[in-house]
Coordinates of C-alpha atoms and ligand atoms in Angstrom, one line a residue:
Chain C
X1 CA -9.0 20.4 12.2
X2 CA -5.7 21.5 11.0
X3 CA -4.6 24.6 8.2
X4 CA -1.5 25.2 6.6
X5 CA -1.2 28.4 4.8
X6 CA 1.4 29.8 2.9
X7 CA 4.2 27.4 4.0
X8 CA 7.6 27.0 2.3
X9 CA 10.5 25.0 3.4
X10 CA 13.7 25.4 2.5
X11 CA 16.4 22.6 3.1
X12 CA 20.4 23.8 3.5
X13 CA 22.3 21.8 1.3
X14 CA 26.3 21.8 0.6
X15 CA 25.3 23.1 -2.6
X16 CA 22.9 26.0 -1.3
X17 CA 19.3 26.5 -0.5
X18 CA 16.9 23.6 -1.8
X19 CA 13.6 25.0 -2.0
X20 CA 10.8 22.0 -1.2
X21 CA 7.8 23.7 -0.6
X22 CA 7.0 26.6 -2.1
X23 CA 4.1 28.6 -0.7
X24 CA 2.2 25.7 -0.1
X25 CA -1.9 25.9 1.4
X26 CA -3.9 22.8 2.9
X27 CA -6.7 22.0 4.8
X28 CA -7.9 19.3 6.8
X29 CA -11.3 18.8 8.2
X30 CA -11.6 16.4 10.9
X31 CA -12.8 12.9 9.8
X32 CA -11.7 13.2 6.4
X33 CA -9.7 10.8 4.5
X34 CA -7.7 12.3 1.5
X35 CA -5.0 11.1 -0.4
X36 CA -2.0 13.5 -1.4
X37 CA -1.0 12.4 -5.3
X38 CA 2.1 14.0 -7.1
X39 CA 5.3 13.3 -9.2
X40 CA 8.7 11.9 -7.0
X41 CA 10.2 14.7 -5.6
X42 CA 7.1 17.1 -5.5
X43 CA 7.1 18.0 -1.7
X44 CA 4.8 14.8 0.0
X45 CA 6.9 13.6 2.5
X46 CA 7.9 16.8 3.4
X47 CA 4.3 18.2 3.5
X48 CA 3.3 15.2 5.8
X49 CA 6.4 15.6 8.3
X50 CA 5.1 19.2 8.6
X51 CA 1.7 18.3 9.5
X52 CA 2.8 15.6 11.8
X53 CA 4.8 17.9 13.5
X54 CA 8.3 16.1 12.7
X55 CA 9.7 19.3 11.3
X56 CA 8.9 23.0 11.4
X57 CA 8.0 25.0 8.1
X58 CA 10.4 27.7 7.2
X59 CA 7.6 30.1 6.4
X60 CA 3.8 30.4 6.7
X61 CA 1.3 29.7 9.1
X62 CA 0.0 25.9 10.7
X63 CA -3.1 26.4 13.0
X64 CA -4.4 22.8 14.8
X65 CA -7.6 22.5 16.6
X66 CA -7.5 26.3 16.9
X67 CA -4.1 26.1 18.2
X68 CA -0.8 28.0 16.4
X69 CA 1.5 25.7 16.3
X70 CA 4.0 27.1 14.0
X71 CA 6.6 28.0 16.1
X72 CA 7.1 25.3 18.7
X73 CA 10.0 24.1 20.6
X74 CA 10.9 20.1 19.9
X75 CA 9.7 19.0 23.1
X76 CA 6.3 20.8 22.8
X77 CA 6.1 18.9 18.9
X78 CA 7.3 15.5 20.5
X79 CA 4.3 16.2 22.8
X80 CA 1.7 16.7 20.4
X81 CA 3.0 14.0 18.6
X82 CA 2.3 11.5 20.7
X83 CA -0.8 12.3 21.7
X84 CA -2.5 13.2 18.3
X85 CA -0.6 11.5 15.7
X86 CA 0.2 7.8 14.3
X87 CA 2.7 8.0 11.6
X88 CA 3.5 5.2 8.8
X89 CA 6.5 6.2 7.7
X90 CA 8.1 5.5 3.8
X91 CA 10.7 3.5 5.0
X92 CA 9.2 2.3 8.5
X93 CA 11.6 2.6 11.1
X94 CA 10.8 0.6 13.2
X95 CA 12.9 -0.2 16.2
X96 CA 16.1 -3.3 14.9
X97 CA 16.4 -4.8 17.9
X98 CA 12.7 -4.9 19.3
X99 CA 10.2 -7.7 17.9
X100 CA 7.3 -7.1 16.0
X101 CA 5.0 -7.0 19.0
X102 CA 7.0 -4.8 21.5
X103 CA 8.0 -2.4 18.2
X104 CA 3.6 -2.0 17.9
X105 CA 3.6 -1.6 21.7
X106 CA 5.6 0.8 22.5
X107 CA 3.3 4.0 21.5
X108 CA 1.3 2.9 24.0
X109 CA 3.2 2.1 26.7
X110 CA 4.6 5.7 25.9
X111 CA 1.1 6.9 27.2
X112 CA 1.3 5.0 30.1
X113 CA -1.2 2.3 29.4
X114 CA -0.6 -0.9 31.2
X115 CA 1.4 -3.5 29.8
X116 CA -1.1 -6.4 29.7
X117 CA -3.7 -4.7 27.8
X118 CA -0.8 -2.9 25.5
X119 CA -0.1 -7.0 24.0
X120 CA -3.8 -7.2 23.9
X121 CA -4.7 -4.0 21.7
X122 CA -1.0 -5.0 19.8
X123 CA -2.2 -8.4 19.2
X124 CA -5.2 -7.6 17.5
X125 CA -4.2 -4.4 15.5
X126 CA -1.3 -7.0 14.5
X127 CA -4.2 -9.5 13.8
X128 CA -5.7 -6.7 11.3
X129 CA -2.7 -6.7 9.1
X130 CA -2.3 -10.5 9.4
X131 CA 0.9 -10.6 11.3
X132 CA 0.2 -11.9 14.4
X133 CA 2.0 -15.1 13.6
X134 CA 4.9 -13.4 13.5
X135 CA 4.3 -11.1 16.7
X136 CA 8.2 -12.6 18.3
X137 CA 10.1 -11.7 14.5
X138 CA 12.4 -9.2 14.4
X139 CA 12.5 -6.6 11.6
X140 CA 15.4 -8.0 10.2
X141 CA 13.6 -11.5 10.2
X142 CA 10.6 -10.2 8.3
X143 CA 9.8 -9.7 4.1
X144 CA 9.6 -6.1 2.9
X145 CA 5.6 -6.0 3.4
X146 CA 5.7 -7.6 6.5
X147 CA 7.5 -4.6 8.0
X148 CA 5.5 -2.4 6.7
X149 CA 2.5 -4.0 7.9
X150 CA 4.3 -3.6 11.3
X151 CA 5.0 -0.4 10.6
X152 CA 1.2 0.3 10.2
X153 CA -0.1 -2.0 13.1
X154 CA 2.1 0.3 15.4
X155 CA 0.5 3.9 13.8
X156 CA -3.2 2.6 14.4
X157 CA -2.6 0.8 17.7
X158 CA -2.4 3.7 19.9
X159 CA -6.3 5.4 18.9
X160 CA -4.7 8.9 17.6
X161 CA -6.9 11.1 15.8
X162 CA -5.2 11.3 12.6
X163 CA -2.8 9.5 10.6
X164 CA -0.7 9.8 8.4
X165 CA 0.4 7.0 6.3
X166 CA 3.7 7.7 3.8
X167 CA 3.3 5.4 1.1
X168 CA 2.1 2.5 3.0
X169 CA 0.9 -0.2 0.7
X170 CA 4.7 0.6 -1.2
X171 CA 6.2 -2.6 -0.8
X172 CA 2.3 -4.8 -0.4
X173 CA 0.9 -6.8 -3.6
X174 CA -2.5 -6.0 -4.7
X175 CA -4.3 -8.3 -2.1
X176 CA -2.8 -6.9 1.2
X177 CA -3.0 -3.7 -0.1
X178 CA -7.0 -4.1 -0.8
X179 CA -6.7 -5.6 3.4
X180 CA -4.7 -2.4 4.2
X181 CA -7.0 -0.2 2.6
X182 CA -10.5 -1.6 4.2
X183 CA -9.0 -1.2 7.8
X184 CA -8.0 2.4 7.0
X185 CA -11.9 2.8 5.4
X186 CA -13.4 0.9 8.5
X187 CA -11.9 3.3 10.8
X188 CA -12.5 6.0 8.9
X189 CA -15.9 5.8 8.9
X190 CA -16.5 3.5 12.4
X191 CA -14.2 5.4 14.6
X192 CA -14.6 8.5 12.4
X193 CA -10.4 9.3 12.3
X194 CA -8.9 11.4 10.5
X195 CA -6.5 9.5 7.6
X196 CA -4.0 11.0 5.2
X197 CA -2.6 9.0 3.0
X198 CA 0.7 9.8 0.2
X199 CA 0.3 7.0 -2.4
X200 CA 1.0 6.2 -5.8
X201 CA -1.3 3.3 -6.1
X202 CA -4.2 4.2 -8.1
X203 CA -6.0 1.5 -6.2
X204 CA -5.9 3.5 -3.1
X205 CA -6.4 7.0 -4.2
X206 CA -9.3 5.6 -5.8
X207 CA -10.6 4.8 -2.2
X208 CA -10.4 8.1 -0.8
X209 CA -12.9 10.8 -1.3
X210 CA -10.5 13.6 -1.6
X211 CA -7.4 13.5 -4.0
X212 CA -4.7 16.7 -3.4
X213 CA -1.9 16.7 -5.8
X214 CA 1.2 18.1 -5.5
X215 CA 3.9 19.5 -8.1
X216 CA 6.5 21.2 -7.3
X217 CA 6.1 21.9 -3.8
X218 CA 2.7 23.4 -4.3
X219 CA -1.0 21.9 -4.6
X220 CA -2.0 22.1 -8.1
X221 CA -5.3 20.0 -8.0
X222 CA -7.6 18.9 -5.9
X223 CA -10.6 16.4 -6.9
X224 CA -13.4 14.5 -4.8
X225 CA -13.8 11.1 -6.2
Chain B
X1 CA 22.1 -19.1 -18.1
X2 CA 21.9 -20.4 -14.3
X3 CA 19.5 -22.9 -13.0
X4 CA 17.5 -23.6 -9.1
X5 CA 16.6 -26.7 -8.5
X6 CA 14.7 -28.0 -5.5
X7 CA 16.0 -25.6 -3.6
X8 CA 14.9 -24.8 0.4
X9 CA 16.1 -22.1 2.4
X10 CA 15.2 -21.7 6.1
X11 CA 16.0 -19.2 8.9
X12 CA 16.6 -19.8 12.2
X13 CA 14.6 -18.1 14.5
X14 CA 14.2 -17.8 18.6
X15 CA 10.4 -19.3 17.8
X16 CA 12.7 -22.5 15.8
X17 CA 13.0 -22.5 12.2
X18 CA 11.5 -20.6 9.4
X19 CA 10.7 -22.6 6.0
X20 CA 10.9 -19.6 3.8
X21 CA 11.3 -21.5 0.2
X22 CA 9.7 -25.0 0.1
X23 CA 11.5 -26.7 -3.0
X24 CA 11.7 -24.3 -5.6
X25 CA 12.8 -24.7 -9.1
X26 CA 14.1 -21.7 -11.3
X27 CA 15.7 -21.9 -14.5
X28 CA 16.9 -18.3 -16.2
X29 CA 18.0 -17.9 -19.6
X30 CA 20.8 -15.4 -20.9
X31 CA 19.1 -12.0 -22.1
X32 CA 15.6 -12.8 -20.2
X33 CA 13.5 -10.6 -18.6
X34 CA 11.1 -11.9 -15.8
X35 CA 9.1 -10.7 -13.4
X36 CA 8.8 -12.5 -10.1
X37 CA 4.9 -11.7 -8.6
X38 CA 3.5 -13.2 -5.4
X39 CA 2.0 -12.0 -2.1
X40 CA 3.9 -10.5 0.7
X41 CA 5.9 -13.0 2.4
X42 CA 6.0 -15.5 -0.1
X43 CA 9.7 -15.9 -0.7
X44 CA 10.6 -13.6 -3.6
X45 CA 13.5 -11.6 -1.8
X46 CA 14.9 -14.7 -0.5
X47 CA 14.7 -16.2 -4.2
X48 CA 17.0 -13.4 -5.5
X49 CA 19.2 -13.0 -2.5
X50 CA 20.0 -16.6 -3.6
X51 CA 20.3 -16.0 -6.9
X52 CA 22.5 -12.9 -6.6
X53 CA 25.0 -14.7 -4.2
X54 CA 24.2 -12.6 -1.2
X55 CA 23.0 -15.8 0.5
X56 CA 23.0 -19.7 0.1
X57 CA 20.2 -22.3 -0.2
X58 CA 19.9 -24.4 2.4
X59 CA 19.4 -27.7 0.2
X60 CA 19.2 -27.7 -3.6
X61 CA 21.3 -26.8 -6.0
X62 CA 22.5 -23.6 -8.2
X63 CA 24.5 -23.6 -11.6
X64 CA 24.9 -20.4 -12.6
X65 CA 27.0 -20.2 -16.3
X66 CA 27.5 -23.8 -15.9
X67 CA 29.6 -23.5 -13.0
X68 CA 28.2 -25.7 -9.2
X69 CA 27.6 -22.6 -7.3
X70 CA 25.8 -24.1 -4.3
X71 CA 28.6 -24.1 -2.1
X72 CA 30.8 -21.3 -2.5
X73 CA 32.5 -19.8 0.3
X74 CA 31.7 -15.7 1.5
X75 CA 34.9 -14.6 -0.7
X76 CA 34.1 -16.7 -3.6
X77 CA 30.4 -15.4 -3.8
X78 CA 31.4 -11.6 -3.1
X79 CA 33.9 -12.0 -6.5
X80 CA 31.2 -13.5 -8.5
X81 CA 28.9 -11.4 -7.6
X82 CA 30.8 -8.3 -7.8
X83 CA 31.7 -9.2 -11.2
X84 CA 27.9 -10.3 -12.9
X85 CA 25.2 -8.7 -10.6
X86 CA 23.6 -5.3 -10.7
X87 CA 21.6 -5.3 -7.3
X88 CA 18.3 -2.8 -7.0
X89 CA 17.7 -3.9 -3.1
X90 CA 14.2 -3.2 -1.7
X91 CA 15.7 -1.1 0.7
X92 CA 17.8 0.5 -1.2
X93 CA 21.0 0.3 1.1
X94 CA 23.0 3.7 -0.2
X95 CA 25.9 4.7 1.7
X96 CA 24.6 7.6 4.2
X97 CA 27.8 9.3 4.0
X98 CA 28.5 9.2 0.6
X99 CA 26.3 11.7 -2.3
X100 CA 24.2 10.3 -4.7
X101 CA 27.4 10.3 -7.5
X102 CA 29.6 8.4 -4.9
X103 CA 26.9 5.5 -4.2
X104 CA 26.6 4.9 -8.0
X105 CA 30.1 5.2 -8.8
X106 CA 31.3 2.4 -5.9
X107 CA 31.1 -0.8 -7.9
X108 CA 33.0 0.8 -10.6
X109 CA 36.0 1.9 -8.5
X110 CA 35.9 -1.8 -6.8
X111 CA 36.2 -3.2 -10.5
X112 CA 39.5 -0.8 -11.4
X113 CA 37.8 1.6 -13.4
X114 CA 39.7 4.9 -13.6
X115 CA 38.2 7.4 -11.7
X116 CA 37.1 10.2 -14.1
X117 CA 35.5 7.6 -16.1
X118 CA 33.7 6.4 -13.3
X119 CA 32.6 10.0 -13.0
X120 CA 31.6 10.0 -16.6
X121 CA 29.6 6.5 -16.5
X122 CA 27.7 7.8 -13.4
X123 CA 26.7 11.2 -14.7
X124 CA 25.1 9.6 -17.7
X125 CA 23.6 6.9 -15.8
X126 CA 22.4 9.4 -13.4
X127 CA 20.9 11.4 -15.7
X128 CA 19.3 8.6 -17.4
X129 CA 17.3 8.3 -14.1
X130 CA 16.7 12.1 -14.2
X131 CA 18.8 12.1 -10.9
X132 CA 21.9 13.9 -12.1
X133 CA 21.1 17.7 -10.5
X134 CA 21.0 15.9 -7.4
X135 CA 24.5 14.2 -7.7
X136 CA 25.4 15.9 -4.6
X137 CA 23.1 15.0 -2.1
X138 CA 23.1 12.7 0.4
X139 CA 20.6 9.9 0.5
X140 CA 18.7 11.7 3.9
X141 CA 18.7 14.6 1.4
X142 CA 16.4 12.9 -1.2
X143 CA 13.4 12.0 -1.4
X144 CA 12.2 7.8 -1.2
X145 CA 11.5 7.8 -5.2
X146 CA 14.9 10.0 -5.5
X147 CA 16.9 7.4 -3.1
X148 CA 15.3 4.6 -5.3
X149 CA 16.2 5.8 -8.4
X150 CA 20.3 5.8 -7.2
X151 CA 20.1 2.4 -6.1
X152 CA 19.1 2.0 -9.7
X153 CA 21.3 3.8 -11.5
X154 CA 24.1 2.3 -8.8
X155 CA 22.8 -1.1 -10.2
X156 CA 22.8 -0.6 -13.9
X157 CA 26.0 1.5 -14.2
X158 CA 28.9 -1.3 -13.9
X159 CA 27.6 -3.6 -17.2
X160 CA 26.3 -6.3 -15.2
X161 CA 25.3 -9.4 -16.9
X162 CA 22.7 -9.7 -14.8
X163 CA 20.3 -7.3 -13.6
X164 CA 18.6 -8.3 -10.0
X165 CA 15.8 -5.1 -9.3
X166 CA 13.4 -6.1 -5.9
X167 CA 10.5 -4.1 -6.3
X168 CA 12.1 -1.0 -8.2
X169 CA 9.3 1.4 -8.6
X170 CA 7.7 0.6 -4.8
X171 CA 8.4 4.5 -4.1
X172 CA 7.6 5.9 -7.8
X173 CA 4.7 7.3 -9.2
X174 CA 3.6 5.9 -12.1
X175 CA 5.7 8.3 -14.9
X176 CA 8.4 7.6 -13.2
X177 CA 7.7 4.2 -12.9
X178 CA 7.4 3.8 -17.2
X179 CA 10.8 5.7 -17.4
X180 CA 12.8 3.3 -15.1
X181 CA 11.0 0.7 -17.3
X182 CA 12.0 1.9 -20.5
X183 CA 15.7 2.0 -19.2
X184 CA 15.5 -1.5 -18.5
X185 CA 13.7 -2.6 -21.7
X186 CA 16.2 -0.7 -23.7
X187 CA 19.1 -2.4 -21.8
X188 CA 17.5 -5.6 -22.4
X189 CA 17.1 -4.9 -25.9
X190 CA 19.9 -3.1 -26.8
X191 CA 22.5 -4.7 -24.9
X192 CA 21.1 -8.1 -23.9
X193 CA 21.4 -7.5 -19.9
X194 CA 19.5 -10.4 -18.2
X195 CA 16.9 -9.0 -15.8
X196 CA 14.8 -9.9 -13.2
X197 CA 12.2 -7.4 -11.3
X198 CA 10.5 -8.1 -8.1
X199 CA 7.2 -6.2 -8.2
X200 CA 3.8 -5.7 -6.9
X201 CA 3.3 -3.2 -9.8
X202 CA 1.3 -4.8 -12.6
X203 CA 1.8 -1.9 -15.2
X204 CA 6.1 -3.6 -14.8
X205 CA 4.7 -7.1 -15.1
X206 CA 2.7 -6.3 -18.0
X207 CA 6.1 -5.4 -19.7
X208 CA 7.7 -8.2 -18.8
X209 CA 7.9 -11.7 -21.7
X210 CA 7.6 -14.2 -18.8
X211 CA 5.8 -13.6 -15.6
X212 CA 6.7 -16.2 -12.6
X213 CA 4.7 -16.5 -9.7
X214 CA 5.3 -17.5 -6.1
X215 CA 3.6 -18.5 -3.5
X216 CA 4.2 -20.0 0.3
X217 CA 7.5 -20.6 -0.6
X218 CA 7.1 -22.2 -4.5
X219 CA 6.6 -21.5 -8.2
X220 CA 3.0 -21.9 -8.4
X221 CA 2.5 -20.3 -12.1
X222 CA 4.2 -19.3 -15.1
X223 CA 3.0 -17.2 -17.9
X224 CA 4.6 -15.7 -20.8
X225 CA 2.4 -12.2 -22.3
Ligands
LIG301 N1 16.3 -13.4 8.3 C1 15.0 -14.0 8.5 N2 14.7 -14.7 9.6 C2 13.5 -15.3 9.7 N3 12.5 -15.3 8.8 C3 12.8 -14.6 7.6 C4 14.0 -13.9 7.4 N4 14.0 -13.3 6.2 C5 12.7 -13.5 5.7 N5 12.0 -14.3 6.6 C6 10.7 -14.8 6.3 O1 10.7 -15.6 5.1 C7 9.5 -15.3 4.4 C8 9.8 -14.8 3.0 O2 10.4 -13.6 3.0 P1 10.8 -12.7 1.7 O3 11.5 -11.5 2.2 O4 11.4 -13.5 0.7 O5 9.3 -12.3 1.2 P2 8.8 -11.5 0.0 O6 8.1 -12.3 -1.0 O7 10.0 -10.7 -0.6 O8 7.8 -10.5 0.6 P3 7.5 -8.9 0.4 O9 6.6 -8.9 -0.9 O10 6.7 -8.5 1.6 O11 8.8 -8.2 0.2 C9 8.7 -14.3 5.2 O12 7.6 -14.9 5.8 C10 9.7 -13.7 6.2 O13 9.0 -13.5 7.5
LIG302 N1 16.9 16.9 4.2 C1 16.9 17.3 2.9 N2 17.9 18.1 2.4 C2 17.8 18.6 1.2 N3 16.8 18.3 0.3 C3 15.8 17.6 0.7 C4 15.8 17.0 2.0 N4 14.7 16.2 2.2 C5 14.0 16.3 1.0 N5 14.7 17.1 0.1 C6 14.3 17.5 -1.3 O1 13.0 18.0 -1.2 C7 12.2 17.6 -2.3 C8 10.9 17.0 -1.8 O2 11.2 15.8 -1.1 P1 10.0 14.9 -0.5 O3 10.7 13.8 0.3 O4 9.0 15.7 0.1 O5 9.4 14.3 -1.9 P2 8.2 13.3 -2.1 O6 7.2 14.0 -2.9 O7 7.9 12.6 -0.9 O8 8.9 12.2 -3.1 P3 8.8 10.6 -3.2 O9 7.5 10.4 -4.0 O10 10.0 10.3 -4.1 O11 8.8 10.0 -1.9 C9 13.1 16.5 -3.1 O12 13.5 17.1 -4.3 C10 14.3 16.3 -2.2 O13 15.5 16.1 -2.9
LIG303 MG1 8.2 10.7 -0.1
LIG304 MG1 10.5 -8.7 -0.5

C-alpha cells in the first residue's frame, strides 16, 4: 500500500539543523495493523505525519498505491488527506468552539455527504467510544479521555482506508483503552482497514500483529507477535 | 495537611448542569504520595483542580494547612497557589512562545528569584528530566513525551510543598516513565514534597504507598501497597 525509503527529515531550529529522521525505511501492506514502539523522542510522530501526508520528508522516496507522492504541493497533500486518511492526533485538536458531535462531523461533511446521515454515522461512531451522551459538550467541557475519544470517533467516522492513531489510548485507563482497542481490531479485520498505531501501552502493542520500533529516527526492530 | 469534605462540584452546561464530583471526601497528609486511579470521566482532574486552587467546590469544604480555604477569592487562591503548588497539567499548558528553559523558569521569576539562579535551578532540573539539550526549543519543537517532561520539570523546580502531577507519563514510554518516577520518589524521600499523581499507568500506581480510587464522581476505594 504505501513505502517509505530512505527518508530523513531535518527540522530548522534557532540553534541549527535538528536531524529527526535519519534514513528511515517502512512498509505498509494494505490491511495490516502494526504498532510503531520506540523511546520519547525517537522520530514517531514525525514518521506518522509523513505518512499521513501532513509534512513532506526532507530526503528519500514515499510511493502510495503505486503513486510518488514525495514531492507534492500542500493542496495536492490536503487532497489525499481527506480522502484516504483518518488521523488521531497526540494531543487531539479538535475544533474549541465546535461540540463533540459537529467536531466528529465535520470530515464528512468535508466530502460532501449529507448532513442528516453525517449525525447518524457521528452518533454511532460516538456511540462506539461511549460518548454519545455527551454528543452537545464542548472540548473544553469534557475529561482528558473524553476528548480523546472524540478525537478518535472523528478519525474512524469518515470510512478512510488507513489510520493513523498517535498515542490514542494516552490519557484512557485500562478499561476504555481495552474498548478502544476491540473497535480498532473489529475494523481491522471486518472492514479490513488499514490501522497504524504509535503507543506506549504494552496492552496495545500486544494487540497488533506487527511491532516496528524506532530509535533514533530509524527502525531498529521489527517483530510479529 | 489539607482536608475535602463532602465536597460537589458541578458545571453548567447548555444541556443544564453537570454533577462531576458527588460528595467526595479527601484527606492528605504532609509528605504523602498518592495516586488517584479511576476511569475516564470519573472526576479526577476536577479533584485536583480543586485541590490545587485553580477552581472551587461547589458545596463542601477545604482546609488546607489548617487554614478555611473554601471560599477564597481569584487573587487569594492565585497567591496560595503560587506559593505551595507544583502543577504537572494533563495538557501540559507551556508557553508557545517561550523555549523549554523559559517555561520552567517562570514560577521562579514570579517568586523573586534572581535570574541567573533561576537559570541555574532550571538547567539542573532540566537535566534531571533528560531535557536540558533541548532548553531552546519551543514547545511545537518537541516532541509530546519531550513537552511532558517540561511541564515537569516546570512543576518540580520552584520547591513546592505540594506536588499536583495529572497523568505525568500519558506521553512516555515506559523508561521514561520509571525515570520521571524515581525523580518524584527521591523528592518525596529526600525532601518530604507532598505528591499526588493522576494516572492510568499501573507500573506509577504500583509505586505509590496509598492508592485512592474514584469513581462517578466519589472515593469508591482505598488501598495502601
Ligand atoms: N468545564 C466543564 N463543563 C462541563 N462538564 C465538564 C467540565 N469539565 C469536566 N466536565 C465533566 O466532568 C466529568 C469529570 O471530568 P474530569 O476531567 O475530572 O475527569 P477525569 O477523571 O480527569 O477523566 P480522564 O481520565 O478522562 O482525564 C466528565 O464527565 C466531564 O465531561
Ligand atoms: N518542529 C520541530 N522543530 C524542531 N525539532 C522538532 C520538531 N518536531 C519534532 N522535533 C524533534 O524531533 C524529534 C522527534 O520528534 P517526534 O515528535 O517524532 O518524537 P516521538 O517519537 O513522537 O516522541 P514522543 O514519544 O515523545 O511523542 C524530537 O527530538 C523533537 O525534539
Ligand atoms: Mg509523539
Ligand atoms: Mg483527567
Amino acid at each position: 500500500l504505501l513505502e517509505l525509503t530512505h527518508v530523513t527529515k531535518v527540522y530548522p531550529t534557532q540553534a541549527g539543523e535538528y536531524l529527526a529522521l535519519k534514513g528511515l525505511d517502512f512498509t505498509l501492506n494494505r490491511g495490516e495493523m502494526v504498532a510503531i514502539v520506540g523511546t520519547s523522542g525517537s522520530g514517531k510522530s514525525t514518521l506518522m505525519n509523513i505518512i499521513g501526508f501532513l509534512d513532506h520528508c526532507t530526503t528519500g522516496s514515499y510511493v502510495f498505491s503505486g503513486r510518488d507522492v514525495s514531492h507534492l504541493d500542500d493542496e495536492e497533500l490536503a487532497l489525499i488527506r481527506n480522502q484516504k486518511i483518518g488521523f488521531v492526533f497526540q494531543s487531539f485538536f479538535l475544533l474549541p468552539r465546535l461540540n463533540a458531535l459537529q467536531n466528529v462531523m465535520l470530515p464528512l461533511l468535508y466530502r460532501g455527504i449529507q448532513t442528516d446521515l453525517a449525525i447518524k454515522k457521528s452518533l454511532d461512531m460516538l456511540q462506539k467510544v461511549d460518548m454519545k451522551k455527551f454528543a452537545e459538550h464542548k472540548p473544553n467541557q469534557l475529561s482528558g479521555g473524553q476528548q480523546q475519544r472524540v478525537a478518535i470517533a472523528r478519525a474512524l467516522v469518515g470510512d478512510a482506508e488507513v489510520i493513523l492513531a498517535d498515542e490514542p489510548t494516552g490519557s484512557l485507563d485500562s478499561k476504555t483503552s481495552h474498548d478502544v482497542m476491540q473497535l480498532f481490531i473489529e475494523l481491522n479485520q471486518n472492514e479490513n482497514r488499514t490501522i497504524v498505531v504509535i503507543t506506549h501501552d504494552k496492552e496495545v502493542s500486544h494487540h497488533c500483529p506487527r511491532v516496528v520500533t524506532l530509535h533514533d529516527g530509524k527502525v531498529v526492530t521489527e517483530s510479529s507477535s
